[in-house]
PDB file of C-alpha atoms in Angstrom:
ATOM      1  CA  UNK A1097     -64.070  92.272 -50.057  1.00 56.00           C
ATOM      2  CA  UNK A1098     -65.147  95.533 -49.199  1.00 58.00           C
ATOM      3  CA  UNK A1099     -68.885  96.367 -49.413  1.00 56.00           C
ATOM      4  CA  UNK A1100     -70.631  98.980 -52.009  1.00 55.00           C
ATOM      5  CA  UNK A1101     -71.878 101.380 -49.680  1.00 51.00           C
ATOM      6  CA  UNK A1102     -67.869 102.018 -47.607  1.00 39.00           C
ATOM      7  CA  UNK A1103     -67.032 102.302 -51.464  1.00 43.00           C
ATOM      8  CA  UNK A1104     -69.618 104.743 -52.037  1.00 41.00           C
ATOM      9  CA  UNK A1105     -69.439 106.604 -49.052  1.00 37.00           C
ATOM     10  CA  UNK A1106     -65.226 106.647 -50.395  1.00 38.00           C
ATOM     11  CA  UNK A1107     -66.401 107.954 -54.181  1.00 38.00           C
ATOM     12  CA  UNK A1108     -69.328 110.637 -52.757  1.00 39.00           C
ATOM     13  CA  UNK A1109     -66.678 111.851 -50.184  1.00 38.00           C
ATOM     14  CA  UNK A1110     -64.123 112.533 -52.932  1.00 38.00           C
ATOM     15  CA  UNK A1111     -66.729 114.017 -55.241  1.00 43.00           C
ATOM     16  CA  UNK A1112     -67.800 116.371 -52.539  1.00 39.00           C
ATOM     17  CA  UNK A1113     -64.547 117.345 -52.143  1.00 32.00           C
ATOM     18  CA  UNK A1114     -63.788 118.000 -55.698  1.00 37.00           C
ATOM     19  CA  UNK A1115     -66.879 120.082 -55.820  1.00 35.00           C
ATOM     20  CA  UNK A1116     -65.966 122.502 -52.746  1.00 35.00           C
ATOM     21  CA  UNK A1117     -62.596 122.725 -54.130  1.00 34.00           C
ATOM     22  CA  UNK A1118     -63.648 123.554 -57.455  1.00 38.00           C
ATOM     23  CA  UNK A1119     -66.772 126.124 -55.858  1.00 38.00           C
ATOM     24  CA  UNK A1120     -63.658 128.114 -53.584  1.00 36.00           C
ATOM     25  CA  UNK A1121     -61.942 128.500 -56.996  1.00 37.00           C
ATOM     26  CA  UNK A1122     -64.370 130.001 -58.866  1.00 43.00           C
ATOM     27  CA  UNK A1123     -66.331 131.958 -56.225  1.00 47.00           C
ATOM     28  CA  UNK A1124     -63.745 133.009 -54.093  1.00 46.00           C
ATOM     29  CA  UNK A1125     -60.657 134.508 -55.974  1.00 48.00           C
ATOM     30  CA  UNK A1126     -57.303 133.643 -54.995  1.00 49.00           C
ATOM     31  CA  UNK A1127     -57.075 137.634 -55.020  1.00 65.00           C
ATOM     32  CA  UNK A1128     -58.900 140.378 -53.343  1.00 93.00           C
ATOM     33  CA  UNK A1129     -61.111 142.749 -55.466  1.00 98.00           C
ATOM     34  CA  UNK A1130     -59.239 145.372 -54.461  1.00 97.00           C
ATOM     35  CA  UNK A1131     -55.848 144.317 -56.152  1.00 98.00           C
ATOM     36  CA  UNK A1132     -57.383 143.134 -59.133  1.00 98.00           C
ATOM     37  CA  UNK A1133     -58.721 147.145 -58.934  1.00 98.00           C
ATOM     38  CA  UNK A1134     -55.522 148.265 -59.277  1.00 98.00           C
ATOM     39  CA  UNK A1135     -53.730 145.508 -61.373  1.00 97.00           C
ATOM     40  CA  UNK A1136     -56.887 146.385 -64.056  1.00 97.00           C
ATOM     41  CA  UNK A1137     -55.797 150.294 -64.054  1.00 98.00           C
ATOM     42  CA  UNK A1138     -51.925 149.076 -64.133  1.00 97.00           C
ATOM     43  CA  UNK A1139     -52.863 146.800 -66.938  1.00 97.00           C
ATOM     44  CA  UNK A1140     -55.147 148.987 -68.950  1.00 97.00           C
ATOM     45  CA  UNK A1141     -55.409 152.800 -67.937  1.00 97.00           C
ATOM     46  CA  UNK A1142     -51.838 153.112 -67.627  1.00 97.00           C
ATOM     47  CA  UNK A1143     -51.026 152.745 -71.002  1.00 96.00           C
ATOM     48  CA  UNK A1144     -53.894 154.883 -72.152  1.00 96.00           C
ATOM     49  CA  UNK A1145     -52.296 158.032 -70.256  1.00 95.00           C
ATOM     50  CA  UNK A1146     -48.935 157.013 -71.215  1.00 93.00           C
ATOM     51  CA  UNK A1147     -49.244 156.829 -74.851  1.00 92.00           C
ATOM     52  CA  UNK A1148     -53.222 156.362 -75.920  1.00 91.00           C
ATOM     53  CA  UNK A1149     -53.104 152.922 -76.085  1.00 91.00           C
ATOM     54  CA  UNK A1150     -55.569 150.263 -74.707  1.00 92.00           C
ATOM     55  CA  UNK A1151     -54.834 146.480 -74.727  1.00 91.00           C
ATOM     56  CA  UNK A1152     -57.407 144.495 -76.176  1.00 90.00           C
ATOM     57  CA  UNK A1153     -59.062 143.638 -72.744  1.00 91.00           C
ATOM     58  CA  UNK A1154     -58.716 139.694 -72.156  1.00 91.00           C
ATOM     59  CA  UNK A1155     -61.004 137.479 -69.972  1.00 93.00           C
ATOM     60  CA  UNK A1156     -63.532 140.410 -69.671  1.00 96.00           C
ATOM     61  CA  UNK A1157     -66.975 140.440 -71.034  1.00 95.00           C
ATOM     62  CA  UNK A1158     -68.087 143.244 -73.113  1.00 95.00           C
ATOM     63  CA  UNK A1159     -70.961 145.161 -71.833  1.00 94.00           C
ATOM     64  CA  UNK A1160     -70.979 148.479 -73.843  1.00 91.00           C
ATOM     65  CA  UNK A1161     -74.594 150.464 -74.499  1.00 88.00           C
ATOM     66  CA  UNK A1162     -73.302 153.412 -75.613  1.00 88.00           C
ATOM     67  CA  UNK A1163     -71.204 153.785 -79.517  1.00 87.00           C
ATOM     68  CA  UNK A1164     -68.683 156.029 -78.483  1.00 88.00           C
ATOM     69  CA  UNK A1165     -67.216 154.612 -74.964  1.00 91.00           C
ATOM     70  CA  UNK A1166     -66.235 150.282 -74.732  1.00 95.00           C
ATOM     71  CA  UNK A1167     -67.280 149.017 -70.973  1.00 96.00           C
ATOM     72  CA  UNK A1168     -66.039 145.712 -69.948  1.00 96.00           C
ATOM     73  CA  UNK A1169     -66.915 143.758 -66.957  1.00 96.00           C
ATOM     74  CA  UNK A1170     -64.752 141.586 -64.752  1.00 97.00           C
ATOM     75  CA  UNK A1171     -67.038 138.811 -64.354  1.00 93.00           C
ATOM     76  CA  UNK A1172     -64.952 137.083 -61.063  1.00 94.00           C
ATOM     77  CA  UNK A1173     -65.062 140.516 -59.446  1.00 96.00           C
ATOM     78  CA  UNK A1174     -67.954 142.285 -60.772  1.00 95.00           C
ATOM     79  CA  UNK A1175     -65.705 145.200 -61.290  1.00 97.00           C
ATOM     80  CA  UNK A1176     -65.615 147.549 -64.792  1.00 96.00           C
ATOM     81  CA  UNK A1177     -63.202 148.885 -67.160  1.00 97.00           C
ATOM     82  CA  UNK A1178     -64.486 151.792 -69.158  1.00 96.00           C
ATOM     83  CA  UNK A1179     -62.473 153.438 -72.087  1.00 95.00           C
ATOM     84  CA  UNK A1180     -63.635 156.607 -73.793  1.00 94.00           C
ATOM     85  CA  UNK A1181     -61.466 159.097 -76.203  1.00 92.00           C
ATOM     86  CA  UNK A1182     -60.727 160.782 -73.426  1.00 94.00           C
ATOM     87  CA  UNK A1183     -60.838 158.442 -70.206  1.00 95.00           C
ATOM     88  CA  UNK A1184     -59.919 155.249 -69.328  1.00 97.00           C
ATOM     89  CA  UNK A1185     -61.715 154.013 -65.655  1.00 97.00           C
ATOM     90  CA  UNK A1186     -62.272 150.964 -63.780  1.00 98.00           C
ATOM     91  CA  UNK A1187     -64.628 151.701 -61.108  1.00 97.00           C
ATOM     92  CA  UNK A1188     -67.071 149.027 -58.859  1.00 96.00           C
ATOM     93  CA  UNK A1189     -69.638 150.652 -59.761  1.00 93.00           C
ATOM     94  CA  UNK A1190     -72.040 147.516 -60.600  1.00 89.00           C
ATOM     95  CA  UNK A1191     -70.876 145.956 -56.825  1.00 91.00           C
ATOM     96  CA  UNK A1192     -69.080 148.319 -54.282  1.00 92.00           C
ATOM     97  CA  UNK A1193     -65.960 146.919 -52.642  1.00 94.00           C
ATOM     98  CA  UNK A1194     -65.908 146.145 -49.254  1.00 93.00           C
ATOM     99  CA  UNK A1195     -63.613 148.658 -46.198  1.00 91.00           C
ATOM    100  CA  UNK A1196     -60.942 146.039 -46.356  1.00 95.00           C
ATOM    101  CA  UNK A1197     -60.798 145.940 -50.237  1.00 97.00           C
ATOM    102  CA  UNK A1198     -60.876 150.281 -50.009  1.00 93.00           C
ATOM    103  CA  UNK A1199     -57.749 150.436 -48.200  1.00 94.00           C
ATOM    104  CA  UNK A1200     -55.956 147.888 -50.883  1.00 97.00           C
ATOM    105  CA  UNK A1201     -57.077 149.693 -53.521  1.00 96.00           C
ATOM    106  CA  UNK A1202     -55.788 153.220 -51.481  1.00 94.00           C
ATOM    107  CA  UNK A1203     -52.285 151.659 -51.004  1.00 96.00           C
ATOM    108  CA  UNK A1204     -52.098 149.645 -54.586  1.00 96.00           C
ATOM    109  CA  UNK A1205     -52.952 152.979 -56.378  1.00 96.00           C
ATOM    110  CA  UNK A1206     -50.149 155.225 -54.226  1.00 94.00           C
ATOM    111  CA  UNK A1207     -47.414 152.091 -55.186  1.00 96.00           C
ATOM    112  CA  UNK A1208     -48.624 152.138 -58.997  1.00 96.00           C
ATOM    113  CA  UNK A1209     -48.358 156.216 -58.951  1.00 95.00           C
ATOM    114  CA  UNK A1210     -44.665 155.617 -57.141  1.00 96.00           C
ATOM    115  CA  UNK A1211     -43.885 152.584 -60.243  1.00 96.00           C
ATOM    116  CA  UNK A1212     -45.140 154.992 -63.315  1.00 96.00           C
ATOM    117  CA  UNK A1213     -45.483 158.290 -62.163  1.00 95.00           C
ATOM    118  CA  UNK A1214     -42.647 158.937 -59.542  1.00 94.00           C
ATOM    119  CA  UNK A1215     -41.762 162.711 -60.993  1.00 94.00           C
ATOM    120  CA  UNK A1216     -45.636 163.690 -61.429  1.00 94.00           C
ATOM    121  CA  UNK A1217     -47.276 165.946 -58.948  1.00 92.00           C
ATOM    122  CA  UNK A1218     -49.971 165.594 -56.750  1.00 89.00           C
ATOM    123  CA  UNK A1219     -52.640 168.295 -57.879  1.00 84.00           C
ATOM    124  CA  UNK A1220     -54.167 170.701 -55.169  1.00 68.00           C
ATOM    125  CA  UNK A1221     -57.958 172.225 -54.743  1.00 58.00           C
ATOM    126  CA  UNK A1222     -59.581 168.742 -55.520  1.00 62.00           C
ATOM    127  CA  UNK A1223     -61.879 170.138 -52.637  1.00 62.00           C
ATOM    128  CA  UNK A1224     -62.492 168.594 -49.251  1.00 64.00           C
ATOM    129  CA  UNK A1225     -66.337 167.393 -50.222  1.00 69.00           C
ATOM    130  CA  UNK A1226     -64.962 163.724 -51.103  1.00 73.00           C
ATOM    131  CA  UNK A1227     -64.748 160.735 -48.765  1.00 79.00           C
ATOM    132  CA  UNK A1228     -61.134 160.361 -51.091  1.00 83.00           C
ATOM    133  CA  UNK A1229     -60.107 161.923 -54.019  1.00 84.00           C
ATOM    134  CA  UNK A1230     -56.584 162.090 -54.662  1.00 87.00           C
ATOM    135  CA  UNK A1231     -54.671 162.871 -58.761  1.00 90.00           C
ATOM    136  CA  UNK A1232     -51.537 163.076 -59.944  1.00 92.00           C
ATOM    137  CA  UNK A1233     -50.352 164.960 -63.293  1.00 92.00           C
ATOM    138  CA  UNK A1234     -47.144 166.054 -64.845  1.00 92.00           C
ATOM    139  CA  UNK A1235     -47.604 169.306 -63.835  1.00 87.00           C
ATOM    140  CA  UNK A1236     -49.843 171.525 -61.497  1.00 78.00           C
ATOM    141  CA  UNK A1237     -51.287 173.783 -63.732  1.00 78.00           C
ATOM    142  CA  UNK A1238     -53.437 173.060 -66.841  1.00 77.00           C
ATOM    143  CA  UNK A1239     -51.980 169.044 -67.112  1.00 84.00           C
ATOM    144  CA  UNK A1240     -52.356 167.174 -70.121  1.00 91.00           C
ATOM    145  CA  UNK A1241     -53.270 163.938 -68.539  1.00 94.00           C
ATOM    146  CA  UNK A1242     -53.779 162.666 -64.863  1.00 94.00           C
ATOM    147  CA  UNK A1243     -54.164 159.513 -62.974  1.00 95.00           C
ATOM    148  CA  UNK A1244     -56.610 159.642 -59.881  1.00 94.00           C
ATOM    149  CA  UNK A1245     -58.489 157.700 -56.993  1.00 93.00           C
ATOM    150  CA  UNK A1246     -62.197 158.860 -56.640  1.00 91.00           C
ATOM    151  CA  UNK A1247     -64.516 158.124 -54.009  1.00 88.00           C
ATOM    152  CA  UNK A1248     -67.359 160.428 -53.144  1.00 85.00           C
ATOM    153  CA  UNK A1249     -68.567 159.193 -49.804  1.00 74.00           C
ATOM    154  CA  UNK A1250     -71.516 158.715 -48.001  1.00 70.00           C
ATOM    155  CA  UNK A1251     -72.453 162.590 -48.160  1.00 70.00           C
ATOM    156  CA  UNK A1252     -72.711 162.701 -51.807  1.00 69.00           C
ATOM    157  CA  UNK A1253     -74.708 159.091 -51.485  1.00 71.00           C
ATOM    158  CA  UNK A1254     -72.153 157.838 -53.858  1.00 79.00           C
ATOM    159  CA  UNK A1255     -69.940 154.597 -52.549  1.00 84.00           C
ATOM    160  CA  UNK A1256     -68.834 153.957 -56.200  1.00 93.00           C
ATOM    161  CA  UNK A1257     -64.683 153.693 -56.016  1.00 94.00           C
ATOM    162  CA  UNK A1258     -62.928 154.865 -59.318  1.00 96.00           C
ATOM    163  CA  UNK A1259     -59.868 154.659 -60.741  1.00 97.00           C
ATOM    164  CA  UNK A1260     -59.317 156.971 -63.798  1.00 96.00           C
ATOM    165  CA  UNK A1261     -56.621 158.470 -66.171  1.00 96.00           C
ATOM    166  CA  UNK A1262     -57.169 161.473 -68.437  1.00 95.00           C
ATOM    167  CA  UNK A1263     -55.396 162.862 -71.637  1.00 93.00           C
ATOM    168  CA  UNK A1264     -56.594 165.934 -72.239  1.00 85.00           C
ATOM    169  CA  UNK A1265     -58.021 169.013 -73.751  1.00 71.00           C
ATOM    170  CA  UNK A1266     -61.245 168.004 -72.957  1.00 53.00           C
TER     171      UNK A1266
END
């Protein structure tokens, strides 16, 4: 017969187990915050600058102060999605990504721009003051819309990261 405390020991074991399996899965996402950057503007922005739209955002919390712009938060990342008339964003502004998570987000956004907006330009005079600021738009001069990366830098004592399509006139 085997005693109570081996089966004890057997049943806390598991349960531990269970428990740091189950903490890894909701702390630590199977995906860095710096894809899930990108695959929010992908799933979100880029139908607002294609045709107006916005899905109705799922698994996101609302957080919205303000009447005229909707601001959701990606709870598992802590990053935001932020839809106005005029702009859609998803920025980490509420927690800054980390260098490793910057250069994801720098290579996801040039392969979404190559998927959606292979024939746009990239748009000149954005100015050398940012740490990276790069846009795209149908055309160089006086675009209707835009897609760009935005990161101020250190100088500007901004580290927020954002993503953000346009329609315009403003």
């Amino acid at each position: 017969m085997i005693p109570r405390r081996v089966i004890a020991l057997f049943v806390g074991a598991a349960f531990g187990l269970a428990l740091v399996i189950g903490w890894r899965f909701l702390v630590v996402p199977d995906h860095s915050r710096g894809a899930r950057m990108v695959a929010l503007f992908e799933q979100y922005c880029v139908p607002f600058v294609v045709d107006r739209t916005v899905p109705a955002p799922i698994g996101l919390t609302s957080i919205s102060a303000f009447p005229d712009e909707d601001v959701w938060m990606d709870e598992g990342t802590g990053l935001n999605l932020t839809v106005t008339d005029r702009l859609c964003t998803v920025s980490d502004m509420l927690l800054h990504l980390a260098e490793a998570d910057l250069r994801i987000v720098d290579e996801g956004f040039a392969g979404l721009q190559q998927r959606h907006f292979a024939d746009w330009v990239v748009l000149d005079a954005l100015g050398d003051h940012w740490e990276r600021h790069v846009a795209w738009a149908p055309v160089q001069t006086d675009p209707d819309r835009s897609i760009q990366l935005v990161r101020p830098g250190a100088e500007s004592g901004s580290s927020v990261t954002t993503l953000q399509a346009g329609v315009y006139p403003w």
